[in-house]
Amino acid sequence: GGPGGEGPGGEGAGGEGMREDPRTIFTITGVEDPAAQKLVEMLCSRAMDPIIYKVRGVKKNRTQEIKPDLNLHMSSKYEEYAIDTVRHPQKLDEAMRDTDVLVIMDRGGPTRNLTSVFDKMRNWYRMLRGLEPIPKDPERYTRADFPDSYEMVEHLGTKNQLKAAAANGVGHVILLGDMGLSAGRIDESEDRKKKKIFKRRAELSLVPRPDDGIDSYTIIHAPETRIPSPVGVVSPPMEVVHHVDDELYKQHPNPNISSHDLADIIFSAAMLQAKAENKVIDVCSTGKKRDPIFDWETFWATGGRCSYNKEYKIPEVADEVSSRTAPSWRPRMPVYQDKNITVQNKTTTNSTKKRK
């Protein structure tokens, strides 16, 4: 059902004396996503032994148990890390070590409509003065919940990952974003915009030109509606199509995609890196069964690049959404820093691998 190919890495991918095994190491952040777990299963399969050396899954919550469907053979390839990319970005170095391909699938969470201790104290003070308490704002995060918000996880957390990837010499980055933010659709739905705008803003670190030291990337914009793939049931692969700038909405007004098909697209982007490199595409399912000999090389070779022109107004919209949703007293968050990068000549001295 999934695509195949020679894969990334190859001769010299392990670095100069740093790693003897030339096979590829994947790091997948946001492994809580069902599509990420499908991707782990595909990468850890016995058929991928000649290509894949190690797969690392990164989750935010240490107590949450992730269960990719791995047999004993597969589980020997899989490592799992609990890393908060917002609160503790420096720990990313551990997961990025010797990584060849980074897949970013992290997602923030909605507001829980709780009242922070700060708000309770402020209302108590207002009551002492005979004033009306300030009502709860369902859109605004509390100070405690803000680090898990869409803004922090999908903007700051993603930028932390990109900086860590550059510092650790990651060869290729695949970033999962969202459809529905082209110039013609950006103001259509406030609710959807709040969830999507911050990951799109993080994409500006990669396009129109890489400014974080990452030369090879693929950005995939998926539909908001995801069809779950039942556990233990092999879902029939569906035909997938791509376009740019939300043009898919014209043929598919309510686009969707299954977790399995999305995993196939991400997998193909990694295996066919030369053709998927620096592509920015929207994807969805057609609802038809996929041909067993579906041509993934043509799929990526014909892929385009979504626009990032001034009509999108991504930073301006993001700032406006942030002013409405961030707590009135914003907590300061650490930012990933690599102290060993020589800025003058833009060379990384702390890189775990030096590519030719």
JSON list of C-alpha atoms in Angstrom, two decimals, residues 4 19 56 80-81 86 123-124 129 131 137 161 168 170 173 180 195 226 232 236 285 349:
[
{"chain": "A", "resi": 4, "resn": "GLY", "atom": "CA", "xyz": [8.96, 2.66, -1.89]},
{"chain": "A", "resi": 19, "resn": "ARG", "atom": "CA", "xyz": [28.03, 6.62, 13.00]},
{"chain": "A", "resi": 56, "resn": "ARG", "atom": "CA", "xyz": [12.51, 8.04, 17.21]},
{"chain": "A", "resi": 80, "resn": "GLU", "atom": "CA", "xyz": [10.46, 7.13, 22.32]},
{"chain": "A", "resi": 81, "resn": "TYR", "atom": "CA", "xyz": [11.24, 10.44, 24.00]},
{"chain": "A", "resi": 86, "resn": "VAL", "atom": "CA", "xyz": [8.16, 24.75, 24.36]},
{"chain": "A", "resi": 123, "resn": "ASN", "atom": "CA", "xyz": [-11.58, 39.12, 40.78]},
{"chain": "A", "resi": 124, "resn": "TRP", "atom": "CA", "xyz": [-11.26, 38.76, 44.58]},
{"chain": "A", "resi": 129, "resn": "ARG", "atom": "CA", "xyz": [-13.85, 47.10, 46.01]},
{"chain": "A", "resi": 131, "resn": "LEU", "atom": "CA", "xyz": [-16.77, 45.84, 41.41]},
{"chain": "A", "resi": 137, "resn": "ASP", "atom": "CA", "xyz": [-13.16, 34.37, 28.23]},
{"chain": "A", "resi": 161, "resn": "GLN", "atom": "CA", "xyz": [12.63, 22.13, 16.29]},
{"chain": "A", "resi": 168, "resn": "ASN", "atom": "CA", "xyz": [22.37, 18.99, 14.59]},
{"chain": "A", "resi": 170, "resn": "VAL", "atom": "CA", "xyz": [19.50, 17.16, 9.96]},
{"chain": "A", "resi": 173, "resn": "VAL", "atom": "CA", "xyz": [12.70, 18.29, 7.25]},
{"chain": "A", "resi": 180, "resn": "GLY", "atom": "CA", "xyz": [-7.38, 26.61, 4.19]},
{"chain": "A", "resi": 195, "resn": "LYS", "atom": "CA", "xyz": [-5.89, 26.62, 14.97]},
{"chain": "A", "resi": 226, "resn": "ARG", "atom": "CA", "xyz": [-9.01, 13.18, 9.06]},
{"chain": "A", "resi": 232, "resn": "GLY", "atom": "CA", "xyz": [-5.95, -3.78, 13.59]},
{"chain": "A", "resi": 236, "resn": "PRO", "atom": "CA", "xyz": [-7.75, 0.27, 1.61]},
{"chain": "A", "resi": 285, "resn": "SER", "atom": "CA", "xyz": [-8.17, 12.04, -0.94]},
{"chain": "A", "resi": 349, "resn": "THR", "atom": "CA", "xyz": [30.67, 23.43, 14.69]}
]
